Amino acid sequence: MGILGRIRERAAAAIPPEEATATGAVPDEAALAGDAAGAGRFARMGALAVPDFRALWLGSLVSNVGTWMQQIGSGWLVLQLTDSPFWLGMVAFAAALPILAFSLPAGVLADRVDRRRLLLGTQALAGTLALTLALLTGFGVVRIWFILAITLLSGTVMAFHMPTWQAMLPDLVGKDRLMNAVGLNSAAFNGAAVVGPALAGVILGTFGPAACFALNAASYLAVIAALLTIRAHSVGRAEGEQASVLESVGAGLGFIRSRRLVLAFFALAAIVSLAARPYLQLLPVFARDVLGGDARLYGTLMAANGVGALAGALLTAAFARVPRKGLVLLGSVATFAIGLIAFALIPRVPVALALLVLVGGATTLFMSATNTVIQSLAPDDVRGRVLSVWSMIAAGVMPLGSLLLGGLASLTGRVTYVIVGGAGVALLAALVIGVLARDPRRDTGGHEESHGVERVPA
């Protein structure tokens, strides 16, 4: 059994069944089973057998299609307004700044309040901002500064949404179905990454970006409706703490620092997010200036990336049954780096589409499986705070890379930034793995055995 399998088993076994329900880690029997007919139909899909999770999953699938449509429309609109890869990076940075600033206190809030109500608020605000952008664009008064401002506000909403959404998963499905739930959530997001960009490419060419923004605003209603149907007992609410926000944040960071393997996973995810994942934000430039295409080609490239990401997400849903998990994760990082470099060096549309499928799959498999391991290891009382750090890395660090690599693209050419990103991932990931391999048994917190971190074959 690989190292990640041992981690998952021990993390799940760390909570006795009689205590799990009380802490909110595992929903009660009725919540997990739902009506007999519904559970039977979805039993083979793991977490989808839970009615509350199923409703949220379907709602998020609809909303994610809208989110991808807005991302495509926004990227193309910025390029039309500014004709500069630097401004594409700047918009991505505006989305990241509030995530970097507010994710940690958002994690504290997610551990203290009713997560369902907090998510209702974030979805309503996000829909309002998307509608505002649609109206500004539709009336022809949109400017790059308006886009930056709305992006900044949307990033603030996302800073509170992401750790709360992830922290609620174990409340709904229990830790035994957590890996399946994370994989299904990723599949919903990346399945929408196939449909959303493909639709956006057509809608952009026919109706313009305002239609993409308006459809995204409407899509948030699906998640709001799903949240309103969730039964209260299925949504865990952590006990309130008397500690200050800074002390609470320190407790979450302390857990990460004290677990060497967790810290290594965070480091690898940060490297991938900073050095290479920004290729998505800068893909409009590549589509137009390197491949000589238009908005439809841009949408097609994003859809190809989404096909690969969907495949990676489906693999994650079945990841618990995969042997030698550590080797699979390291292989996904190597595949991502090599595929990205090849994408830059072979500027042909069919090759680019094939390589984006490969890169998208490798990225999603690595990020989703790593997220699952971290969720399994995090104790219930600090889960929101630990996942807020994950949100900073997964969503906050990537746009910083977009800003840096966007500037590099403006100075050195449209292809150089992709090569630099891919090579950076390969070198820095090798460095992290080398440091970890020097002393794989070491646990700085001195609690290695209690959290199941031990030396086993990858």
Short mmCIF file of C-alpha atoms in Angstrom, two decimals:
data_model
loop_
_atom_site.label_atom_id
_atom_site.label_comp_id
_atom_site.label_asym_id
_atom_site.label_seq_id
_atom_site.Cartn_x
_atom_site.Cartn_y
_atom_site.Cartn_z
CA MET A 1 0.00 0.00 0.00
CA GLY A 2 1.36 3.44 -0.92
CA ILE A 3 2.01 6.30 1.44
CA LEU A 4 -1.15 8.19 0.54
CA GLY A 5 -3.28 5.12 1.11
CA ARG A 6 -1.88 4.71 4.63
CA ILE A 7 -2.48 8.37 5.32
CA ARG A 8 -6.09 8.20 4.21
CA GLU A 9 -6.82 5.03 6.22
CA ARG A 10 -5.33 6.38 9.43
CA ALA A 11 -6.89 9.79 9.05
CA ALA A 12 -10.32 8.19 8.69
CA ALA A 13 -9.68 5.83 11.59
CA ALA A 14 -8.57 8.66 13.86
CA ILE A 15 -12.20 9.63 14.59
CA PRO A 16 -14.21 6.99 16.45
CA PRO A 17 -17.69 6.45 14.95
CA GLU A 18 -19.46 7.58 18.08
CA GLU A 19 -17.50 10.85 18.11
CA ALA A 20 -17.62 11.48 14.38
CA THR A 21 -21.28 12.41 14.27
CA ALA A 22 -20.92 14.75 17.23
CA THR A 23 -18.05 16.64 15.63
CA GLY A 24 -19.77 16.94 12.28
CA ALA A 25 -17.10 14.87 10.53
CA VAL A 26 -19.61 12.26 9.41
CA PRO A 27 -23.28 13.03 8.74
CA ASP A 28 -25.94 11.00 10.46
CA GLU A 29 -27.28 7.83 8.88
CA ALA A 30 -30.38 9.43 7.45
CA ALA A 31 -28.43 12.18 5.75
CA LEU A 32 -26.07 9.70 4.14
CA ALA A 33 -28.76 7.33 2.99
CA GLY A 34 -31.51 9.74 1.91
CA ASP A 35 -34.52 8.11 0.38
CA ALA A 36 -33.94 4.45 -0.49
CA ALA A 37 -34.68 4.86 -4.17
CA GLY A 38 -32.35 7.84 -4.60
CA ALA A 39 -29.52 6.17 -2.73
CA GLY A 40 -29.92 3.00 -4.77
CA ARG A 41 -29.71 4.82 -8.08
CA PHE A 42 -26.49 6.61 -7.12
CA ALA A 43 -24.92 4.00 -4.82
CA ARG A 44 -22.16 3.17 -7.28
CA MET A 45 -21.18 6.85 -7.49
CA GLY A 46 -20.06 7.04 -3.87
CA ALA A 47 -20.70 10.54 -2.55
CA LEU A 48 -23.59 11.06 -4.98
CA ALA A 49 -25.60 8.67 -2.82
CA VAL A 50 -25.85 11.52 -0.28
CA PRO A 51 -28.88 13.65 -1.30
CA ASP A 52 -27.48 16.94 0.03
CA PHE A 53 -24.16 16.48 -1.73
CA ARG A 54 -25.95 15.40 -4.91
CA ALA A 55 -28.05 18.58 -4.96
CA LEU A 56 -24.99 20.78 -4.41
CA TRP A 57 -22.99 18.89 -7.02
CA LEU A 58 -25.65 19.36 -9.69
CA GLY A 59 -26.02 23.04 -8.81
CA SER A 60 -22.26 23.58 -8.95
CA LEU A 61 -22.10 21.86 -12.34
CA VAL A 62 -24.50 24.46 -13.78
CA SER A 63 -22.71 27.34 -12.05
CA ASN A 64 -19.29 26.17 -13.20
CA VAL A 65 -20.41 26.26 -16.83
CA GLY A 66 -21.27 29.92 -16.29
CA THR A 67 -17.97 30.58 -14.53
CA TRP A 68 -15.97 29.21 -17.44
CA MET A 69 -18.05 31.21 -19.91
CA GLN A 70 -17.26 34.38 -17.98
CA GLN A 71 -13.56 33.53 -17.85
CA ILE A 72 -13.44 33.12 -21.63
CA GLY A 73 -15.47 36.28 -22.23
CA SER A 74 -13.41 38.32 -19.79
CA GLY A 75 -10.06 37.22 -21.24
CA TRP A 76 -11.11 38.04 -24.79
CA LEU A 77 -12.65 41.38 -23.75
CA VAL A 78 -9.46 42.44 -21.94
CA LEU A 79 -7.39 41.55 -24.98
CA GLN A 80 -9.73 43.59 -27.20
CA LEU A 81 -9.57 46.61 -24.88
CA THR A 82 -5.82 46.62 -24.23
CA ASP A 83 -4.10 44.35 -26.81
CA SER A 84 -1.60 43.45 -24.08
CA PRO A 85 -0.70 40.19 -22.29
CA PHE A 86 0.40 42.34 -19.35
CA TRP A 87 -3.21 43.42 -18.69
CA LEU A 88 -4.37 39.82 -18.89
CA GLY A 89 -1.90 39.09 -16.11
CA MET A 90 -3.01 42.20 -14.21
CA VAL A 91 -6.66 41.11 -14.23
CA ALA A 92 -5.63 37.68 -12.96
CA PHE A 93 -3.58 39.39 -10.25
CA ALA A 94 -6.60 41.49 -9.23
CA ALA A 95 -8.51 38.24 -8.70
CA ALA A 96 -5.67 36.83 -6.61
CA LEU A 97 -4.96 39.79 -4.35
CA PRO A 98 -8.04 39.46 -2.11
CA ILE A 99 -7.63 35.68 -1.99
CA LEU A 100 -4.11 36.17 -0.66
CA ALA A 101 -5.30 38.87 1.75
CA PHE A 102 -8.51 37.30 3.10
CA SER A 103 -8.25 33.51 2.76
CA LEU A 104 -6.77 33.00 6.23
CA PRO A 105 -9.43 34.99 8.13
CA ALA A 106 -12.03 33.40 5.84
CA GLY A 107 -10.84 30.00 7.04
CA VAL A 108 -11.35 31.10 10.64
CA LEU A 109 -14.87 32.23 9.76
CA ALA A 110 -15.59 28.91 8.05
CA ASP A 111 -14.70 27.12 11.29
CA ARG A 112 -16.99 29.34 13.41
CA VAL A 113 -20.23 30.00 11.53
CA ASP A 114 -22.96 28.13 9.70
CA ARG A 115 -21.21 27.22 6.46
CA ARG A 116 -24.43 26.92 4.46
CA ARG A 117 -25.48 30.49 5.25
CA LEU A 118 -22.03 31.81 4.46
CA LEU A 119 -22.12 30.09 1.06
CA LEU A 120 -25.57 31.53 0.33
CA GLY A 121 -24.11 35.00 0.85
CA THR A 122 -21.08 34.42 -1.34
CA GLN A 123 -23.18 33.03 -4.20
CA ALA A 124 -25.63 35.94 -4.11
CA LEU A 125 -22.79 38.48 -4.17
CA ALA A 126 -20.95 36.70 -6.97
CA GLY A 127 -24.09 36.63 -9.12
CA THR A 128 -24.66 40.35 -8.53
CA LEU A 129 -21.11 41.19 -9.63
CA ALA A 130 -21.44 39.09 -12.80
CA LEU A 131 -24.71 40.86 -13.65
CA THR A 132 -23.07 44.26 -13.12
CA LEU A 133 -20.27 43.37 -15.55
CA ALA A 134 -22.86 42.16 -18.08
CA LEU A 135 -24.74 45.47 -17.91
CA LEU A 136 -21.60 47.61 -18.19
CA THR A 137 -20.43 45.61 -21.20
CA GLY A 138 -23.85 45.46 -22.82
CA PHE A 139 -24.28 49.24 -22.66
CA GLY A 140 -20.80 49.76 -24.12
CA VAL A 141 -19.36 51.66 -21.15
CA VAL A 142 -16.98 49.01 -19.83
CA ARG A 143 -13.34 50.01 -19.33
CA ILE A 144 -10.34 48.04 -18.15
CA TRP A 145 -10.57 49.77 -14.76
CA PHE A 146 -14.16 48.59 -14.31
CA ILE A 147 -13.07 45.04 -15.09
CA LEU A 148 -10.25 45.30 -12.57
CA ALA A 149 -12.59 46.62 -9.87
CA ILE A 150 -15.24 43.92 -10.40
CA THR A 151 -12.53 41.26 -10.55
CA LEU A 152 -11.13 42.52 -7.25
CA LEU A 153 -14.55 42.31 -5.59
CA SER A 154 -15.21 38.89 -7.09
CA GLY A 155 -11.88 37.68 -5.74
CA THR A 156 -12.89 38.88 -2.28
CA VAL A 157 -16.08 36.83 -2.50
CA MET A 158 -14.11 33.79 -3.67
CA ALA A 159 -11.70 34.15 -0.76
CA PHE A 160 -14.60 33.41 1.61
CA HIS A 161 -16.31 30.90 -0.66
CA MET A 162 -13.48 28.46 -1.36
CA PRO A 163 -12.41 27.34 2.15
CA THR A 164 -16.05 27.24 3.28
CA TRP A 165 -17.11 25.07 0.34
CA GLN A 166 -14.23 22.63 0.85
CA ALA A 167 -14.61 22.50 4.63
CA MET A 168 -18.29 21.57 4.23
CA LEU A 169 -17.57 18.45 2.16
CA PRO A 170 -16.69 16.13 5.06
CA ASP A 171 -19.74 17.49 6.92
CA LEU A 172 -21.92 16.22 4.08
CA VAL A 173 -20.34 12.93 3.02
CA GLY A 174 -18.01 11.82 5.82
CA LYS A 175 -14.30 11.16 5.49
CA ASP A 176 -14.82 7.68 4.05
CA ARG A 177 -16.36 9.22 0.90
CA LEU A 178 -14.22 12.37 0.91
CA MET A 179 -11.82 11.41 -1.87
CA ASN A 180 -14.74 10.47 -4.09
CA ALA A 181 -16.50 13.77 -3.28
CA VAL A 182 -13.39 15.83 -4.08
CA GLY A 183 -12.98 13.96 -7.36
CA LEU A 184 -16.62 14.50 -8.27
CA ASN A 185 -16.41 18.21 -7.44
CA SER A 186 -13.34 18.47 -9.62
CA ALA A 187 -15.14 16.53 -12.35
CA ALA A 188 -18.05 19.00 -12.21
CA PHE A 189 -15.68 21.95 -12.49
CA ASN A 190 -13.62 20.44 -15.28
CA GLY A 191 -16.59 18.95 -17.10
CA ALA A 192 -17.91 22.49 -17.20
CA ALA A 193 -14.47 23.47 -18.53
CA VAL A 194 -15.30 21.48 -21.64
CA VAL A 195 -18.82 22.80 -22.14
CA GLY A 196 -18.33 26.38 -20.92
CA PRO A 197 -15.45 27.43 -23.21
CA ALA A 198 -17.01 25.71 -26.22
CA LEU A 199 -20.29 27.58 -25.67
CA ALA A 200 -18.45 30.81 -24.90
CA GLY A 201 -16.50 30.64 -28.15
CA VAL A 202 -19.77 30.51 -30.11
CA ILE A 203 -21.55 33.10 -27.93
CA LEU A 204 -18.60 35.51 -28.11
CA GLY A 205 -18.61 35.41 -31.89
CA THR A 206 -22.40 35.77 -32.08
CA PHE A 207 -23.55 37.96 -29.19
CA GLY A 208 -20.38 39.34 -27.58
CA PRO A 209 -18.94 39.00 -24.07
CA ALA A 210 -21.93 40.63 -22.31
CA ALA A 211 -24.01 37.51 -23.03
CA CYS A 212 -21.36 35.31 -21.38
CA PHE A 213 -21.44 37.46 -18.24
CA ALA A 214 -25.25 37.49 -18.10
CA LEU A 215 -25.48 33.70 -18.39
CA ASN A 216 -22.92 33.35 -15.60
CA ALA A 217 -25.00 35.61 -13.35
CA ALA A 218 -28.04 33.41 -13.94
CA SER A 219 -26.07 30.22 -13.26
CA TYR A 220 -25.51 31.16 -9.60
CA LEU A 221 -29.22 30.59 -9.00
CA ALA A 222 -28.64 26.84 -9.35
CA VAL A 223 -26.24 26.74 -6.39
CA ILE A 224 -28.44 29.02 -4.29
CA ALA A 225 -31.42 26.75 -4.91
CA ALA A 226 -29.37 23.68 -3.92
CA LEU A 227 -28.12 25.33 -0.71
CA LEU A 228 -31.70 26.17 0.27
CA THR A 229 -32.64 22.48 0.07
CA ILE A 230 -29.86 21.21 2.36
CA ARG A 231 -31.10 19.87 5.68
CA ALA A 232 -29.57 21.64 8.67
CA HIS A 233 -28.24 18.48 10.31
CA SER A 234 -26.07 17.74 7.26
CA VAL A 235 -24.11 20.98 7.56
CA GLY A 236 -21.57 20.88 10.35
CA ARG A 237 -21.05 23.96 12.43
CA ALA A 238 -17.78 24.10 14.33
CA GLU A 239 -17.80 25.19 17.92
CA GLY A 240 -17.08 28.86 18.44
CA GLU A 241 -13.62 29.68 19.73
CA GLN A 242 -12.55 32.30 22.21
CA ALA A 243 -9.12 32.71 20.62
CA SER A 244 -8.37 35.79 18.53
CA VAL A 245 -8.30 35.62 14.74
CA LEU A 246 -4.50 35.72 14.73
CA GLU A 247 -4.31 32.89 17.26
CA SER A 248 -6.79 30.87 15.24
CA VAL A 249 -4.83 31.43 12.02
CA GLY A 250 -1.66 30.45 13.88
CA ALA A 251 -3.22 27.14 14.90
CA GLY A 252 -3.93 26.25 11.27
CA LEU A 253 -0.44 27.25 10.12
CA GLY A 254 1.05 25.35 13.04
CA PHE A 255 -0.61 22.14 11.90
CA ILE A 256 0.82 22.57 8.38
CA ARG A 257 4.33 23.29 9.67
CA SER A 258 4.30 20.29 11.99
CA ARG A 259 3.48 17.77 9.27
CA ARG A 260 6.40 17.36 6.91
CA LEU A 261 4.48 15.51 4.21
CA VAL A 262 1.63 18.05 4.27
CA LEU A 263 4.14 20.88 4.00
CA ALA A 264 5.78 19.17 1.02
CA PHE A 265 2.43 18.84 -0.76
CA PHE A 266 1.71 22.52 -0.16
CA ALA A 267 5.14 23.41 -1.57
CA LEU A 268 4.63 21.33 -4.72
CA ALA A 269 1.18 22.81 -5.28
CA ALA A 270 2.58 26.32 -4.86
CA ILE A 271 5.31 25.63 -7.43
CA VAL A 272 2.83 24.32 -10.00
CA SER A 273 0.43 27.23 -9.38
CA LEU A 274 3.10 29.92 -9.56
CA ALA A 275 5.33 28.72 -12.37
CA ALA A 276 3.07 26.98 -14.87
CA ARG A 277 -0.70 27.07 -14.31
CA PRO A 278 -0.79 30.75 -15.48
CA TYR A 279 -0.70 29.39 -19.05
CA LEU A 280 -4.53 29.36 -18.85
CA GLN A 281 -4.77 33.10 -18.17
CA LEU A 282 -2.41 33.88 -21.05
CA LEU A 283 -3.95 31.43 -23.53
CA PRO A 284 -5.84 34.19 -25.44
CA VAL A 285 -2.49 35.65 -26.50
CA PHE A 286 -1.20 32.23 -27.56
CA ALA A 287 -4.37 31.51 -29.55
CA ARG A 288 -4.26 34.80 -31.43
CA ASP A 289 -0.57 35.62 -31.83
CA VAL A 290 1.11 32.18 -31.99
CA LEU A 291 -1.58 30.01 -33.58
CA GLY A 292 -3.21 32.81 -35.59
CA GLY A 293 -6.73 32.08 -34.37
CA ASP A 294 -9.76 33.98 -33.10
CA ALA A 295 -12.17 33.72 -30.18
CA ARG A 296 -13.46 30.35 -31.41
CA LEU A 297 -9.96 28.85 -31.40
CA TYR A 298 -9.39 30.25 -27.92
CA GLY A 299 -12.58 28.57 -26.73
CA THR A 300 -11.55 25.32 -28.44
CA LEU A 301 -8.13 25.36 -26.75
CA MET A 302 -9.74 25.91 -23.36
CA ALA A 303 -12.23 23.12 -24.06
CA ALA A 304 -9.34 20.76 -24.89
CA ASN A 305 -7.72 21.62 -21.59
CA GLY A 306 -11.09 20.95 -19.97
CA VAL A 307 -11.34 17.49 -21.56
CA GLY A 308 -8.02 16.55 -20.00
CA ALA A 309 -8.96 18.11 -16.69
CA LEU A 310 -12.22 16.14 -16.65
CA ALA A 311 -10.29 12.91 -17.23
CA GLY A 312 -7.93 13.82 -14.39
CA ALA A 313 -10.86 14.56 -12.10
CA LEU A 314 -12.50 11.20 -12.87
CA LEU A 315 -9.20 9.48 -12.09
CA THR A 316 -9.16 11.33 -8.77
CA ALA A 317 -12.63 10.01 -7.93
CA ALA A 318 -11.22 6.49 -8.28
CA PHE A 319 -7.85 7.37 -6.75
CA ALA A 320 -8.47 5.40 -3.53
CA ARG A 321 -8.20 2.15 -5.51
CA VAL A 322 -5.00 3.12 -7.38
CA PRO A 323 -1.78 1.39 -6.18
CA ARG A 324 1.49 3.32 -5.75
CA LYS A 325 -0.26 6.67 -5.35
CA GLY A 326 2.89 8.63 -4.59
CA LEU A 327 4.44 7.53 -7.88
CA VAL A 328 1.29 8.54 -9.76
CA LEU A 329 1.38 12.04 -8.22
CA LEU A 330 5.05 12.57 -9.02
CA GLY A 331 4.44 11.30 -12.55
CA SER A 332 1.61 13.81 -12.99
CA VAL A 333 3.95 16.70 -12.11
CA ALA A 334 6.55 15.47 -14.62
CA THR A 335 3.90 14.98 -17.32
CA PHE A 336 2.59 18.50 -16.74
CA ALA A 337 6.04 20.11 -17.05
CA ILE A 338 7.08 18.17 -20.17
CA GLY A 339 3.70 18.67 -21.87
CA LEU A 340 3.77 22.41 -21.27
CA ILE A 341 7.25 22.82 -22.77
CA ALA A 342 6.23 20.76 -25.82
CA PHE A 343 3.09 22.92 -26.20
CA ALA A 344 5.29 26.01 -26.52
CA LEU A 345 7.81 24.46 -28.89
CA ILE A 346 5.34 22.92 -31.40
CA PRO A 347 2.95 25.72 -32.50
CA ARG A 348 0.50 23.58 -34.48
CA VAL A 349 -3.21 23.56 -33.66
CA PRO A 350 -3.75 19.75 -33.63
CA VAL A 351 -0.63 19.24 -31.51
CA ALA A 352 -1.59 22.07 -29.20
CA LEU A 353 -5.04 20.56 -28.64
CA ALA A 354 -3.59 17.12 -27.85
CA LEU A 355 -0.98 18.52 -25.47
CA LEU A 356 -3.55 20.67 -23.65
CA VAL A 357 -5.60 17.52 -23.00
CA LEU A 358 -2.48 15.92 -21.48
CA VAL A 359 -1.50 18.99 -19.46
CA GLY A 360 -5.04 19.55 -18.18
CA GLY A 361 -5.36 15.96 -17.01
CA ALA A 362 -2.00 15.90 -15.23
CA THR A 363 -2.65 19.20 -13.47
CA THR A 364 -6.09 18.24 -12.20
CA LEU A 365 -5.00 14.80 -11.02
CA PHE A 366 -2.17 16.28 -8.99
CA MET A 367 -4.10 19.21 -7.48
CA SER A 368 -7.27 17.23 -6.67
CA ALA A 369 -5.53 14.22 -5.15
CA THR A 370 -3.27 16.49 -3.08
CA ASN A 371 -6.30 18.42 -1.87
CA THR A 372 -7.91 15.14 -0.76
CA VAL A 373 -4.85 14.08 1.24
CA ILE A 374 -4.74 17.43 3.01
CA GLN A 375 -8.46 17.30 3.85
CA SER A 376 -8.08 13.76 5.20
CA LEU A 377 -5.21 14.76 7.46
CA ALA A 378 -6.67 18.03 8.77
CA PRO A 379 -8.52 17.76 12.12
CA ASP A 380 -12.11 18.99 12.07
CA ASP A 381 -11.44 21.95 14.36
CA VAL A 382 -8.81 23.50 12.04
CA ARG A 383 -10.02 22.16 8.69
CA GLY A 384 -11.33 25.49 7.42
CA ARG A 385 -8.07 27.24 8.27
CA VAL A 386 -5.89 24.59 6.66
CA LEU A 387 -8.03 24.69 3.52
CA SER A 388 -7.85 28.49 3.46
CA VAL A 389 -4.10 28.11 2.95
CA TRP A 390 -4.85 25.67 0.15
CA SER A 391 -7.17 28.27 -1.40
CA MET A 392 -4.38 30.84 -1.28
CA ILE A 393 -2.12 28.45 -3.16
CA ALA A 394 -4.62 27.00 -5.63
CA ALA A 395 -6.34 30.28 -6.55
CA GLY A 396 -4.19 33.07 -5.13
CA VAL A 397 -0.66 32.14 -6.19
CA MET A 398 -1.50 31.31 -9.81
CA PRO A 399 -2.45 34.90 -10.80
CA LEU A 400 0.80 36.15 -9.28
CA GLY A 401 2.52 33.90 -11.77
CA SER A 402 0.23 35.28 -14.47
CA LEU A 403 1.40 38.80 -13.69
CA LEU A 404 5.07 37.81 -13.78
CA LEU A 405 4.82 35.61 -16.86
CA GLY A 406 2.56 38.15 -18.61
CA GLY A 407 5.28 40.76 -18.21
CA LEU A 408 7.82 38.23 -19.47
CA ALA A 409 5.65 37.54 -22.52
CA SER A 410 5.48 41.28 -23.30
CA LEU A 411 9.26 41.62 -23.09
CA THR A 412 10.59 38.41 -24.62
CA GLY A 413 7.90 36.93 -26.83
CA ARG A 414 4.70 34.91 -26.67
CA VAL A 415 6.33 31.48 -26.29
CA THR A 416 9.11 32.11 -23.79
CA TYR A 417 6.84 32.38 -20.74
CA VAL A 418 5.41 28.88 -21.33
CA ILE A 419 8.88 27.32 -21.60
CA VAL A 420 10.05 29.14 -18.46
CA GLY A 421 6.99 27.98 -16.56
CA GLY A 422 7.35 24.33 -17.54
CA ALA A 423 11.08 24.26 -16.82
CA GLY A 424 10.51 26.03 -13.50
CA VAL A 425 8.04 23.36 -12.37
CA ALA A 426 10.44 20.55 -13.26
CA LEU A 427 13.43 22.07 -11.45
CA LEU A 428 11.68 23.30 -8.31
CA ALA A 429 9.59 20.14 -7.91
CA ALA A 430 12.76 18.06 -8.12
CA LEU A 431 14.28 20.24 -5.40
CA VAL A 432 11.30 19.75 -3.04
CA ILE A 433 11.21 16.01 -3.65
CA GLY A 434 14.97 15.81 -3.04
CA VAL A 435 14.70 17.64 0.28
CA LEU A 436 11.82 15.39 1.39
CA ALA A 437 13.70 12.25 0.35
CA ARG A 438 16.68 13.17 2.53
CA ASP A 439 14.69 12.38 5.68
CA PRO A 440 11.22 11.11 4.79
CA ARG A 441 10.45 9.87 8.30
CA ARG A 442 11.01 13.20 9.99
CA ASP A 443 7.92 14.95 11.38
CA THR A 444 8.67 18.37 12.81
CA GLY A 445 5.67 18.23 15.07
CA GLY A 446 6.69 14.98 16.67
CA HIS A 447 3.31 13.35 15.99
CA GLU A 448 4.18 11.20 13.04
CA GLU A 449 2.57 8.03 14.28
CA SER A 450 -0.67 9.62 15.40
CA HIS A 451 -1.32 11.03 11.93
CA GLY A 452 -0.23 8.03 9.95
CA VAL A 453 2.79 9.62 8.25
CA GLU A 454 5.28 6.85 7.87
CA ARG A 455 7.88 5.61 5.45
CA VAL A 456 6.27 3.27 2.96
CA PRO A 457 6.83 2.70 -0.74
CA ALA A 458 5.33 5.30 -3.04
#
